[in-house]
Amino acid sequence: MKLIFGISVFALLMASCVPAKKYNELVDREKLCSEELAQYKSRSLTFEEQAATLEAKVGVLSEVILQLRADTTALGQDYRTMTAKYNQLSEIIETLETNYDKLRLSGARDVAQLQGELEAKRIELREKEERLYALEEELKKKEVALLEREQRVMELEKLMRDQEEAAQLLKNKVALALNSFKDKGLKVEERNGKIYVSLEARLLFASGSISVEPEGKLALIDLAKVLESEKDLEIIVEGHTDTDKMAGNTHPKNNWELSVLRSTSVIAIMLDNSMMDPKQIMAAGRSEFIPVDPNDKAKNRRIEVIISPNLNALYDLINK
C-alpha cells in the first residue's frame, strides 16, 4: 500500500516537474537493472558453487592418486613375492623329478608317494601361476588407472596455470592502458583469479549524478578497447555508494537506484565505444553495503569492473 501511495505521489510530482517520456524511461531502466541484478546474483552463486566443486574434485583426485600409488606398491611387492615362490617351486619340482627317476625302480609304494607329491606340487604351481597372472593383470589395470588420473590432474593444473597467467597478462595490459588515470582514483588489482578495476566516483560522476564526466568517459573507453578482443571473459560492472542519503524525490531516489544507474551508465559508454559483446557484461548495484573503508566515503563511492575467466574448459575436463 505504501508503494502504491509512493508511486502515486511520485507520478504527481513527475507530472509537474519531469516529462512523462523521461519518467517512463527511468522506470524501464530501473526494472531492467533489477532483472540484471537478479541474474547476476544467480550466476554469482552458481560460479561460487562451481569453484567449490572444482576445488573439492581436485582434492578427491589427489587422494585417489595417493591411494592408487599405495595399491600399486603393494601389488608390486606381491608380484615379486609370488615370482620368488614360483621360482622356488620350479626348483623343487625339478629336484623331485630327478629323484623320481632315481627311485622309480625302488618300489611301487615309493613311486606312488612321489607321484602324489609331484602332482600336488604341480597343482600348487598351477594355482600360483593363475594367482600370479591375476596379480599381473590387476597391476596393469592399476597402473593404467594411475596414469589416467595423473594425466587428468596434470591437465587440470596446466589449465589453471594458463588461466592464472592469462589473468596476470590481462591485468598488466589493463593497468598499462589506464596508467594515466592511476593518480586520479583508478586502481587495478588481481584477487582470487579475478581482475578488479576500481574507479572512484570523483573520476566518473558529479555528486548524485548518473552521467559520466568527460575524463571518466576516456578511462572507460580505454578499458573497453582492451577488453573488446577478450571473448572468454565474464564482466560485472558494480556500482557502490557511500552512506549519505539521496536528497529530494526525483530519480535516483536512493543509493540502490544510484548504484545501479551508475553501473548501467558505465556499461552504455563501454558498449557504445567498442566491439565488446553485450552478452559478456552484467550490471549490478551494491548500494552502500560493501564499503572498502568505513571511514572514507570518497573511496566507497566507486565503480568496480570485475573481470572473471570463463571456467567452462575446466568443468569439461573434470566431467570427462
PDB file of C-alpha atoms in Angstrom:
ATOM      1  CA  MET A   1       0.000   0.000   0.000  1.00  0.00           C
ATOM      2  CA  LYS A   2       2.867   2.345   0.834  1.00  0.00           C
ATOM      3  CA  LEU A   3       4.477   1.517  -2.508  1.00  0.00           C
ATOM      4  CA  ILE A   4       1.248   2.387  -4.392  1.00  0.00           C
ATOM      5  CA  PHE A   5       0.906   5.641  -2.467  1.00  0.00           C
ATOM      6  CA  GLY A   6       4.571   6.487  -3.106  1.00  0.00           C
ATOM      7  CA  ILE A   7       4.191   5.791  -6.797  1.00  0.00           C
ATOM      8  CA  SER A   8       1.094   7.952  -6.964  1.00  0.00           C
ATOM      9  CA  VAL A   9       2.821  10.850  -5.220  1.00  0.00           C
ATOM     10  CA  PHE A  10       5.853  10.405  -7.371  1.00  0.00           C
ATOM     11  CA  ALA A  11       3.682  10.381 -10.505  1.00  0.00           C
ATOM     12  CA  LEU A  12       2.076  13.673  -9.450  1.00  0.00           C
ATOM     13  CA  LEU A  13       5.472  15.228  -8.777  1.00  0.00           C
ATOM     14  CA  MET A  14       6.875  13.978 -12.020  1.00  0.00           C
ATOM     15  CA  ALA A  15       3.861  15.188 -13.937  1.00  0.00           C
ATOM     16  CA  SER A  16       4.685  18.696 -12.786  1.00  0.00           C
ATOM     17  CA  CYS A  17       8.497  18.504 -12.978  1.00  0.00           C
ATOM     18  CA  VAL A  18       9.599  15.812 -15.425  1.00  0.00           C
ATOM     19  CA  PRO A  19       8.251  14.900 -18.888  1.00  0.00           C
ATOM     20  CA  ALA A  20       6.306  11.608 -18.904  1.00  0.00           C
ATOM     21  CA  LYS A  21       8.602  10.090 -21.505  1.00  0.00           C
ATOM     22  CA  LYS A  22      11.712  10.605 -19.381  1.00  0.00           C
ATOM     23  CA  TYR A  23       9.984   9.218 -16.313  1.00  0.00           C
ATOM     24  CA  ASN A  24       8.924   6.096 -18.215  1.00  0.00           C
ATOM     25  CA  GLU A  25      12.451   5.635 -19.479  1.00  0.00           C
ATOM     26  CA  LEU A  26      13.802   5.776 -15.915  1.00  0.00           C
ATOM     27  CA  VAL A  27      11.195   3.291 -14.694  1.00  0.00           C
ATOM     28  CA  ASP A  28      12.000   0.894 -17.539  1.00  0.00           C
ATOM     29  CA  ARG A  29      15.673   1.308 -16.865  1.00  0.00           C
ATOM     30  CA  GLU A  30      15.255   0.541 -13.163  1.00  0.00           C
ATOM     31  CA  LYS A  31      13.248  -2.584 -14.000  1.00  0.00           C
ATOM     32  CA  LEU A  32      15.933  -3.768 -16.409  1.00  0.00           C
ATOM     33  CA  CYS A  33      18.644  -3.204 -13.801  1.00  0.00           C
ATOM     34  CA  SER A  34      16.671  -5.169 -11.210  1.00  0.00           C
ATOM     35  CA  GLU A  35      16.331  -8.089 -13.611  1.00  0.00           C
ATOM     36  CA  GLU A  36      20.038  -7.972 -14.441  1.00  0.00           C
ATOM     37  CA  LEU A  37      20.896  -7.835 -10.741  1.00  0.00           C
ATOM     38  CA  ALA A  38      18.821 -10.985 -10.135  1.00  0.00           C
ATOM     39  CA  GLN A  39      20.649 -12.713 -12.982  1.00  0.00           C
ATOM     40  CA  TYR A  40      23.983 -11.618 -11.562  1.00  0.00           C
ATOM     41  CA  LYS A  41      23.155 -12.933  -8.098  1.00  0.00           C
ATOM     42  CA  SER A  42      22.098 -16.278  -9.583  1.00  0.00           C
ATOM     43  CA  ARG A  43      25.220 -16.555 -11.758  1.00  0.00           C
ATOM     44  CA  SER A  44      27.438 -15.446  -8.879  1.00  0.00           C
ATOM     45  CA  LEU A  45      26.060 -18.223  -6.627  1.00  0.00           C
ATOM     46  CA  THR A  46      26.475 -20.755  -9.446  1.00  0.00           C
ATOM     47  CA  PHE A  47      30.069 -19.591 -10.041  1.00  0.00           C
ATOM     48  CA  GLU A  48      30.954 -19.919  -6.345  1.00  0.00           C
ATOM     49  CA  GLU A  49      29.364 -23.392  -6.160  1.00  0.00           C
ATOM     50  CA  GLN A  50      31.216 -24.459  -9.306  1.00  0.00           C
ATOM     51  CA  ALA A  51      34.515 -23.090  -7.964  1.00  0.00           C
ATOM     52  CA  ALA A  52      33.957 -25.008  -4.670  1.00  0.00           C
ATOM     53  CA  THR A  53      33.063 -28.194  -6.618  1.00  0.00           C
ATOM     54  CA  LEU A  54      36.223 -27.769  -8.713  1.00  0.00           C
ATOM     55  CA  GLU A  55      38.455 -27.490  -5.630  1.00  0.00           C
ATOM     56  CA  ALA A  56      36.721 -30.478  -3.969  1.00  0.00           C
ATOM     57  CA  LYS A  57      37.109 -32.670  -7.061  1.00  0.00           C
ATOM     58  CA  VAL A  58      40.783 -31.784  -7.443  1.00  0.00           C
ATOM     59  CA  GLY A  59      41.255 -32.755  -3.787  1.00  0.00           C
ATOM     60  CA  VAL A  60      39.421 -36.069  -4.321  1.00  0.00           C
ATOM     61  CA  LEU A  61      41.541 -36.815  -7.410  1.00  0.00           C
ATOM     62  CA  SER A  62      44.712 -36.171  -5.435  1.00  0.00           C
ATOM     63  CA  GLU A  63      43.570 -38.556  -2.683  1.00  0.00           C
ATOM     64  CA  VAL A  64      42.681 -41.232  -5.255  1.00  0.00           C
ATOM     65  CA  ILE A  65      46.147 -40.896  -6.818  1.00  0.00           C
ATOM     66  CA  LEU A  66      47.789 -41.362  -3.415  1.00  0.00           C
ATOM     67  CA  GLN A  67      45.679 -44.487  -2.809  1.00  0.00           C
ATOM     68  CA  LEU A  68      46.458 -45.834  -6.295  1.00  0.00           C
ATOM     69  CA  ARG A  69      50.165 -45.327  -5.683  1.00  0.00           C
ATOM     70  CA  ALA A  70      49.899 -47.210  -2.387  1.00  0.00           C
ATOM     71  CA  ASP A  71      47.939 -50.041  -4.062  1.00  0.00           C
ATOM     72  CA  THR A  72      50.471 -50.220  -6.909  1.00  0.00           C
ATOM     73  CA  THR A  73      53.355 -50.503  -4.444  1.00  0.00           C
ATOM     74  CA  ALA A  74      51.589 -53.308  -2.559  1.00  0.00           C
ATOM     75  CA  LEU A  75      50.759 -55.162  -5.771  1.00  0.00           C
ATOM     76  CA  GLY A  76      54.349 -54.836  -6.923  1.00  0.00           C
ATOM     77  CA  GLN A  77      55.554 -56.381  -3.660  1.00  0.00           C
ATOM     78  CA  ASP A  78      53.025 -59.237  -4.016  1.00  0.00           C
ATOM     79  CA  TYR A  79      54.149 -59.775  -7.587  1.00  0.00           C
ATOM     80  CA  ARG A  80      57.795 -60.066  -6.572  1.00  0.00           C
ATOM     81  CA  THR A  81      56.910 -62.431  -3.703  1.00  0.00           C
ATOM     82  CA  MET A  82      54.867 -64.690  -5.983  1.00  0.00           C
ATOM     83  CA  THR A  83      57.652 -64.703  -8.576  1.00  0.00           C
ATOM     84  CA  ALA A  84      60.153 -65.840  -5.959  1.00  0.00           C
ATOM     85  CA  LYS A  85      57.791 -68.592  -4.765  1.00  0.00           C
ATOM     86  CA  TYR A  86      57.205 -69.654  -8.351  1.00  0.00           C
ATOM     87  CA  ASN A  87      60.919 -69.975  -8.987  1.00  0.00           C
ATOM     88  CA  GLN A  88      61.346 -71.881  -5.716  1.00  0.00           C
ATOM     89  CA  LEU A  89      58.578 -74.323  -6.652  1.00  0.00           C
ATOM     90  CA  SER A  90      60.077 -74.805 -10.089  1.00  0.00           C
ATOM     91  CA  GLU A  91      63.366 -75.821  -8.496  1.00  0.00           C
ATOM     92  CA  ILE A  92      61.576 -78.200  -6.101  1.00  0.00           C
ATOM     93  CA  ILE A  93      59.712 -79.852  -8.961  1.00  0.00           C
ATOM     94  CA  GLU A  94      62.896 -80.239 -10.920  1.00  0.00           C
ATOM     95  CA  THR A  95      64.521 -81.887  -7.872  1.00  0.00           C
ATOM     96  CA  LEU A  96      61.537 -84.185  -7.353  1.00  0.00           C
ATOM     97  CA  GLU A  97      61.534 -85.228 -10.966  1.00  0.00           C
ATOM     98  CA  THR A  98      65.214 -86.068 -10.686  1.00  0.00           C
ATOM     99  CA  ASN A  99      64.625 -88.099  -7.516  1.00  0.00           C
ATOM    100  CA  TYR A 100      61.658 -89.780  -9.126  1.00  0.00           C
ATOM    101  CA  ASP A 101      63.769 -91.024 -11.960  1.00  0.00           C
ATOM    102  CA  LYS A 102      66.326 -92.372  -9.469  1.00  0.00           C
ATOM    103  CA  LEU A 103      63.796 -94.118  -7.258  1.00  0.00           C
ATOM    104  CA  ARG A 104      61.333 -95.257  -9.917  1.00  0.00           C
ATOM    105  CA  LEU A 105      62.599 -98.799  -9.687  1.00  0.00           C
ATOM    106  CA  SER A 106      62.888 -98.889  -5.870  1.00  0.00           C
ATOM    107  CA  GLY A 107      59.309 -99.879  -5.294  1.00  0.00           C
ATOM    108  CA  ALA A 108      55.734 -99.220  -6.278  1.00  0.00           C
ATOM    109  CA  ARG A 109      54.866 -97.634  -2.932  1.00  0.00           C
ATOM    110  CA  ASP A 110      57.704 -95.116  -3.098  1.00  0.00           C
ATOM    111  CA  VAL A 111      56.842 -94.348  -6.679  1.00  0.00           C
ATOM    112  CA  ALA A 112      53.165 -93.742  -5.829  1.00  0.00           C
ATOM    113  CA  GLN A 113      54.143 -91.462  -2.966  1.00  0.00           C
ATOM    114  CA  LEU A 114      56.485 -89.449  -5.139  1.00  0.00           C
ATOM    115  CA  GLN A 115      53.863 -89.241  -7.876  1.00  0.00           C
ATOM    116  CA  GLY A 116      51.362 -87.901  -5.359  1.00  0.00           C
ATOM    117  CA  GLU A 117      53.810 -85.300  -4.098  1.00  0.00           C
ATOM    118  CA  LEU A 118      54.715 -84.351  -7.623  1.00  0.00           C
ATOM    119  CA  GLU A 119      51.081 -83.978  -8.645  1.00  0.00           C
ATOM    120  CA  ALA A 120      50.339 -81.893  -5.541  1.00  0.00           C
ATOM    121  CA  LYS A 121      53.239 -79.602  -6.320  1.00  0.00           C
ATOM    122  CA  ARG A 122      52.104 -79.298  -9.920  1.00  0.00           C
ATOM    123  CA  ILE A 123      48.599 -78.319  -8.758  1.00  0.00           C
ATOM    124  CA  GLU A 124      50.106 -75.804  -6.333  1.00  0.00           C
ATOM    125  CA  LEU A 125      52.286 -74.471  -9.121  1.00  0.00           C
ATOM    126  CA  ARG A 126      49.290 -74.020 -11.436  1.00  0.00           C
ATOM    127  CA  GLU A 127      47.429 -72.177  -8.682  1.00  0.00           C
ATOM    128  CA  LYS A 128      50.433 -69.933  -8.114  1.00  0.00           C
ATOM    129  CA  GLU A 129      50.679 -69.298 -11.857  1.00  0.00           C
ATOM    130  CA  GLU A 130      46.991 -68.363 -12.011  1.00  0.00           C
ATOM    131  CA  ARG A 131      47.334 -66.095  -8.995  1.00  0.00           C
ATOM    132  CA  LEU A 132      50.472 -64.565 -10.462  1.00  0.00           C
ATOM    133  CA  TYR A 133      48.681 -63.918 -13.748  1.00  0.00           C
ATOM    134  CA  ALA A 134      45.738 -62.334 -11.890  1.00  0.00           C
ATOM    135  CA  LEU A 135      48.145 -60.097  -9.954  1.00  0.00           C
ATOM    136  CA  GLU A 136      49.860 -59.054 -13.182  1.00  0.00           C
ATOM    137  CA  GLU A 137      46.524 -58.122 -14.766  1.00  0.00           C
ATOM    138  CA  GLU A 138      45.381 -56.207 -11.685  1.00  0.00           C
ATOM    139  CA  LEU A 139      48.728 -54.416 -11.514  1.00  0.00           C
ATOM    140  CA  LYS A 140      48.405 -53.379 -15.168  1.00  0.00           C
ATOM    141  CA  LYS A 141      44.908 -52.031 -14.562  1.00  0.00           C
ATOM    142  CA  LYS A 142      46.067 -50.086 -11.510  1.00  0.00           C
ATOM    143  CA  GLU A 143      48.983 -48.634 -13.453  1.00  0.00           C
ATOM    144  CA  VAL A 144      46.694 -47.569 -16.315  1.00  0.00           C
ATOM    145  CA  ALA A 145      44.217 -46.006 -13.865  1.00  0.00           C
ATOM    146  CA  LEU A 146      47.057 -44.210 -12.085  1.00  0.00           C
ATOM    147  CA  LEU A 147      48.418 -42.824 -15.339  1.00  0.00           C
ATOM    148  CA  GLU A 148      44.947 -41.639 -16.400  1.00  0.00           C
ATOM    149  CA  ARG A 149      44.352 -39.909 -13.044  1.00  0.00           C
ATOM    150  CA  GLU A 150      47.765 -38.275 -13.083  1.00  0.00           C
ATOM    151  CA  GLN A 151      47.226 -37.119 -16.660  1.00  0.00           C
ATOM    152  CA  ARG A 152      43.879 -35.513 -15.769  1.00  0.00           C
ATOM    153  CA  VAL A 153      45.369 -33.785 -12.739  1.00  0.00           C
ATOM    154  CA  MET A 154      48.285 -32.531 -14.856  1.00  0.00           C
ATOM    155  CA  GLU A 155      45.837 -31.205 -17.469  1.00  0.00           C
ATOM    156  CA  LEU A 156      43.763 -29.505 -14.769  1.00  0.00           C
ATOM    157  CA  GLU A 157      46.830 -27.947 -13.166  1.00  0.00           C
ATOM    158  CA  LYS A 158      48.136 -26.757 -16.549  1.00  0.00           C
ATOM    159  CA  LEU A 159      44.768 -25.253 -17.483  1.00  0.00           C
ATOM    160  CA  MET A 160      44.577 -23.464 -14.130  1.00  0.00           C
ATOM    161  CA  ARG A 161      48.160 -22.163 -14.535  1.00  0.00           C
ATOM    162  CA  ASP A 162      47.365 -20.985 -18.055  1.00  0.00           C
ATOM    163  CA  GLN A 163      44.300 -19.112 -16.821  1.00  0.00           C
ATOM    164  CA  GLU A 164      46.267 -17.547 -13.968  1.00  0.00           C
ATOM    165  CA  GLU A 165      48.965 -16.439 -16.418  1.00  0.00           C
ATOM    166  CA  ALA A 166      46.325 -15.094 -18.806  1.00  0.00           C
ATOM    167  CA  ALA A 167      44.689 -13.173 -15.952  1.00  0.00           C
ATOM    168  CA  GLN A 168      48.046 -11.661 -14.956  1.00  0.00           C
ATOM    169  CA  LEU A 169      48.816 -10.675 -18.551  1.00  0.00           C
ATOM    170  CA  LEU A 170      45.375  -9.086 -18.912  1.00  0.00           C
ATOM    171  CA  LYS A 171      45.826  -7.226 -15.605  1.00  0.00           C
ATOM    172  CA  ASN A 172      49.134  -5.821 -16.837  1.00  0.00           C
ATOM    173  CA  LYS A 173      47.547  -4.891 -20.156  1.00  0.00           C
ATOM    174  CA  VAL A 174      44.641  -3.111 -18.431  1.00  0.00           C
ATOM    175  CA  ALA A 175      46.954  -1.359 -15.965  1.00  0.00           C
ATOM    176  CA  LEU A 176      49.158  -0.131 -18.809  1.00  0.00           C
ATOM    177  CA  ALA A 177      46.180   1.167 -20.809  1.00  0.00           C
ATOM    178  CA  LEU A 178      44.840   3.058 -17.782  1.00  0.00           C
ATOM    179  CA  ASN A 179      48.191   4.178 -16.406  1.00  0.00           C
ATOM    180  CA  SER A 180      47.433   7.868 -16.957  1.00  0.00           C
ATOM    181  CA  PHE A 181      44.454   7.623 -14.561  1.00  0.00           C
ATOM    182  CA  LYS A 182      46.162   5.799 -11.674  1.00  0.00           C
ATOM    183  CA  ASP A 183      46.602   9.010  -9.656  1.00  0.00           C
ATOM    184  CA  LYS A 184      43.025  10.101 -10.315  1.00  0.00           C
ATOM    185  CA  GLY A 185      41.169   7.449  -8.350  1.00  0.00           C
ATOM    186  CA  LEU A 186      41.725   4.369 -10.561  1.00  0.00           C
ATOM    187  CA  LYS A 187      43.246   1.116  -9.311  1.00  0.00           C
ATOM    188  CA  VAL A 188      43.814  -2.279 -10.990  1.00  0.00           C
ATOM    189  CA  GLU A 189      44.444  -5.438  -8.952  1.00  0.00           C
ATOM    190  CA  GLU A 190      44.148  -9.214  -9.187  1.00  0.00           C
ATOM    191  CA  ARG A 191      42.396 -11.232  -6.450  1.00  0.00           C
ATOM    192  CA  ASN A 192      41.473 -14.931  -6.479  1.00  0.00           C
ATOM    193  CA  GLY A 193      41.905 -15.248 -10.219  1.00  0.00           C
ATOM    194  CA  LYS A 194      39.768 -12.174 -10.993  1.00  0.00           C
ATOM    195  CA  ILE A 195      40.811  -8.702 -12.115  1.00  0.00           C
ATOM    196  CA  TYR A 196      39.269  -5.742 -10.281  1.00  0.00           C
ATOM    197  CA  VAL A 197      39.322  -2.309 -11.936  1.00  0.00           C
ATOM    198  CA  SER A 198      38.176   0.205  -9.300  1.00  0.00           C
ATOM    199  CA  LEU A 199      37.275   3.754 -10.368  1.00  0.00           C
ATOM    200  CA  GLU A 200      36.411   6.262  -7.677  1.00  0.00           C
ATOM    201  CA  ALA A 201      33.240   8.255  -8.298  1.00  0.00           C
ATOM    202  CA  ARG A 202      35.169  11.540  -8.425  1.00  0.00           C
ATOM    203  CA  LEU A 203      36.725  10.360 -11.705  1.00  0.00           C
ATOM    204  CA  LEU A 204      33.373   9.431 -13.245  1.00  0.00           C
ATOM    205  CA  PHE A 205      30.435  11.340 -11.765  1.00  0.00           C
ATOM    206  CA  ALA A 206      29.399  14.616 -10.254  1.00  0.00           C
ATOM    207  CA  SER A 207      27.751  14.343  -6.847  1.00  0.00           C
ATOM    208  CA  GLY A 208      24.417  12.493  -7.094  1.00  0.00           C
ATOM    209  CA  SER A 209      24.683  12.275 -10.889  1.00  0.00           C
ATOM    210  CA  ILE A 210      24.458   9.221 -13.138  1.00  0.00           C
ATOM    211  CA  SER A 211      26.059  10.985 -16.124  1.00  0.00           C
ATOM    212  CA  VAL A 212      29.727  10.119 -16.701  1.00  0.00           C
ATOM    213  CA  GLU A 213      32.139  13.063 -16.781  1.00  0.00           C
ATOM    214  CA  PRO A 214      34.362  13.531 -19.895  1.00  0.00           C
ATOM    215  CA  GLU A 215      37.600  12.403 -18.214  1.00  0.00           C
ATOM    216  CA  GLY A 216      35.914   9.331 -16.765  1.00  0.00           C
ATOM    217  CA  LYS A 217      34.497   8.544 -20.179  1.00  0.00           C
ATOM    218  CA  LEU A 218      38.032   8.460 -21.622  1.00  0.00           C
ATOM    219  CA  ALA A 219      39.113   5.942 -18.976  1.00  0.00           C
ATOM    220  CA  LEU A 220      36.101   3.712 -19.686  1.00  0.00           C
ATOM    221  CA  ILE A 221      36.726   3.805 -23.435  1.00  0.00           C
ATOM    222  CA  ASP A 222      40.382   2.833 -22.911  1.00  0.00           C
ATOM    223  CA  LEU A 223      39.270  -0.078 -20.728  1.00  0.00           C
ATOM    224  CA  ALA A 224      36.636  -1.191 -23.250  1.00  0.00           C
ATOM    225  CA  LYS A 225      39.208  -1.168 -26.066  1.00  0.00           C
ATOM    226  CA  VAL A 226      41.401  -3.554 -24.081  1.00  0.00           C
ATOM    227  CA  LEU A 227      38.505  -5.912 -23.283  1.00  0.00           C
ATOM    228  CA  GLU A 228      36.806  -5.995 -26.681  1.00  0.00           C
ATOM    229  CA  SER A 229      39.238  -8.623 -28.037  1.00  0.00           C
ATOM    230  CA  GLU A 230      38.888 -10.885 -24.953  1.00  0.00           C
ATOM    231  CA  LYS A 231      35.982 -13.192 -25.764  1.00  0.00           C
ATOM    232  CA  ASP A 232      36.417 -15.732 -22.916  1.00  0.00           C
ATOM    233  CA  LEU A 233      35.657 -13.353 -20.057  1.00  0.00           C
ATOM    234  CA  GLU A 234      32.683 -12.578 -17.845  1.00  0.00           C
ATOM    235  CA  ILE A 235      32.491  -8.914 -16.803  1.00  0.00           C
ATOM    236  CA  ILE A 236      30.428  -7.425 -13.992  1.00  0.00           C
ATOM    237  CA  VAL A 237      30.149  -3.661 -13.513  1.00  0.00           C
ATOM    238  CA  GLU A 238      29.229  -2.915  -9.896  1.00  0.00           C
ATOM    239  CA  GLY A 239      28.081   0.457  -8.600  1.00  0.00           C
ATOM    240  CA  HIS A 240      28.890   1.375  -4.974  1.00  0.00           C
ATOM    241  CA  THR A 241      27.836   4.413  -2.934  1.00  0.00           C
ATOM    242  CA  ASP A 242      28.580   5.896   0.470  1.00  0.00           C
ATOM    243  CA  THR A 243      26.035   6.036   3.306  1.00  0.00           C
ATOM    244  CA  ASP A 244      24.753   9.537   2.529  1.00  0.00           C
ATOM    245  CA  LYS A 245      21.064   9.512   1.634  1.00  0.00           C
ATOM    246  CA  MET A 246      19.716  10.999  -1.587  1.00  0.00           C
ATOM    247  CA  ALA A 247      18.016  14.380  -1.308  1.00  0.00           C
ATOM    248  CA  GLY A 248      14.661  15.078  -2.960  1.00  0.00           C
ATOM    249  CA  ASN A 249      12.099  12.787  -4.570  1.00  0.00           C
ATOM    250  CA  THR A 250      13.454  12.643  -8.119  1.00  0.00           C
ATOM    251  CA  HIS A 251      15.389   9.743  -9.584  1.00  0.00           C
ATOM    252  CA  PRO A 252      17.622   8.366  -8.315  1.00  0.00           C
ATOM    253  CA  LYS A 253      15.604   8.254  -5.117  1.00  0.00           C
ATOM    254  CA  ASN A 254      18.047   6.186  -3.036  1.00  0.00           C
ATOM    255  CA  ASN A 255      21.508   4.655  -3.070  1.00  0.00           C
ATOM    256  CA  TRP A 256      20.258   1.424  -4.600  1.00  0.00           C
ATOM    257  CA  GLU A 257      18.966   3.274  -7.646  1.00  0.00           C
ATOM    258  CA  LEU A 258      22.066   5.446  -7.780  1.00  0.00           C
ATOM    259  CA  SER A 259      24.451   2.472  -7.740  1.00  0.00           C
ATOM    260  CA  VAL A 260      22.503   0.560 -10.404  1.00  0.00           C
ATOM    261  CA  LEU A 261      22.003   3.529 -12.722  1.00  0.00           C
ATOM    262  CA  ARG A 262      25.671   4.473 -12.494  1.00  0.00           C
ATOM    263  CA  SER A 263      26.565   0.898 -13.398  1.00  0.00           C
ATOM    264  CA  THR A 264      24.344   0.968 -16.484  1.00  0.00           C
ATOM    265  CA  SER A 265      25.738   4.384 -17.490  1.00  0.00           C
ATOM    266  CA  VAL A 266      29.257   2.936 -17.428  1.00  0.00           C
ATOM    267  CA  ILE A 267      28.197  -0.117 -19.449  1.00  0.00           C
ATOM    268  CA  ALA A 268      26.476   2.056 -22.053  1.00  0.00           C
ATOM    269  CA  ILE A 269      29.684   4.025 -22.656  1.00  0.00           C
ATOM    270  CA  MET A 270      31.822   0.867 -22.871  1.00  0.00           C
ATOM    271  CA  LEU A 271      29.468  -0.821 -25.354  1.00  0.00           C
ATOM    272  CA  ASP A 272      28.884   2.303 -27.455  1.00  0.00           C
ATOM    273  CA  ASN A 273      32.611   2.897 -27.924  1.00  0.00           C
ATOM    274  CA  SER A 274      33.943  -0.633 -28.522  1.00  0.00           C
ATOM    275  CA  MET A 275      33.190  -4.001 -30.106  1.00  0.00           C
ATOM    276  CA  MET A 276      32.505  -5.654 -26.737  1.00  0.00           C
ATOM    277  CA  ASP A 277      29.896  -8.428 -26.735  1.00  0.00           C
ATOM    278  CA  PRO A 278      26.923  -7.341 -24.562  1.00  0.00           C
ATOM    279  CA  LYS A 279      26.424 -10.997 -23.543  1.00  0.00           C
ATOM    280  CA  GLN A 280      29.725 -10.870 -21.635  1.00  0.00           C
ATOM    281  CA  ILE A 281      28.801  -7.947 -19.384  1.00  0.00           C
ATOM    282  CA  MET A 282      26.349  -7.505 -16.494  1.00  0.00           C
ATOM    283  CA  ALA A 283      25.251  -4.521 -14.412  1.00  0.00           C
ATOM    284  CA  ALA A 284      24.936  -4.622 -10.631  1.00  0.00           C
ATOM    285  CA  GLY A 285      24.230  -2.122  -7.877  1.00  0.00           C
ATOM    286  CA  ARG A 286      25.582  -2.805  -4.363  1.00  0.00           C
ATOM    287  CA  SER A 287      24.413   0.475  -2.786  1.00  0.00           C
ATOM    288  CA  GLU A 288      26.327   1.383   0.400  1.00  0.00           C
ATOM    289  CA  PHE A 289      26.694  -2.112   1.822  1.00  0.00           C
ATOM    290  CA  ILE A 290      30.165  -3.185   0.636  1.00  0.00           C
ATOM    291  CA  PRO A 291      32.490  -0.328   1.664  1.00  0.00           C
ATOM    292  CA  VAL A 292      36.238  -0.615   1.133  1.00  0.00           C
ATOM    293  CA  ASP A 293      36.906   1.728   4.056  1.00  0.00           C
ATOM    294  CA  PRO A 294      34.117   2.559   6.551  1.00  0.00           C
ATOM    295  CA  ASN A 295      35.936   5.796   7.420  1.00  0.00           C
ATOM    296  CA  ASP A 296      36.498   7.025   3.860  1.00  0.00           C
ATOM    297  CA  LYS A 297      33.310   7.872   1.978  1.00  0.00           C
ATOM    298  CA  ALA A 298      35.220   9.022  -1.101  1.00  0.00           C
ATOM    299  CA  LYS A 299      36.768   5.573  -1.563  1.00  0.00           C
ATOM    300  CA  ASN A 300      33.435   3.858  -1.026  1.00  0.00           C
ATOM    301  CA  ARG A 301      31.805   5.875  -3.834  1.00  0.00           C
ATOM    302  CA  ARG A 302      33.150   3.869  -6.760  1.00  0.00           C
ATOM    303  CA  ILE A 303      32.564   1.688  -9.795  1.00  0.00           C
ATOM    304  CA  GLU A 304      34.190  -1.747  -9.815  1.00  0.00           C
ATOM    305  CA  VAL A 305      34.656  -3.620 -13.087  1.00  0.00           C
ATOM    306  CA  ILE A 306      35.166  -7.287 -12.131  1.00  0.00           C
ATOM    307  CA  ILE A 307      36.712  -9.424 -14.882  1.00  0.00           C
ATOM    308  CA  SER A 308      36.481 -13.205 -14.469  1.00  0.00           C
ATOM    309  CA  PRO A 309      37.812 -16.028 -16.686  1.00  0.00           C
ATOM    310  CA  ASN A 310      35.360 -18.402 -18.333  1.00  0.00           C
ATOM    311  CA  LEU A 311      35.763 -21.756 -16.483  1.00  0.00           C
ATOM    312  CA  ASN A 312      33.849 -23.937 -18.964  1.00  0.00           C
ATOM    313  CA  ALA A 313      37.042 -25.674 -20.144  1.00  0.00           C
ATOM    314  CA  LEU A 314      37.897 -26.653 -16.560  1.00  0.00           C
ATOM    315  CA  TYR A 315      34.425 -28.047 -15.927  1.00  0.00           C
ATOM    316  CA  ASP A 316      34.501 -30.023 -19.203  1.00  0.00           C
ATOM    317  CA  LEU A 317      37.829 -31.600 -18.215  1.00  0.00           C
ATOM    318  CA  ILE A 318      36.602 -32.537 -14.726  1.00  0.00           C
ATOM    319  CA  ASN A 319      33.412 -34.111 -16.082  1.00  0.00           C
ATOM    320  CA  LYS A 320      35.182 -36.361 -18.602  1.00  0.00           C
TER     321      LYS A 320
END
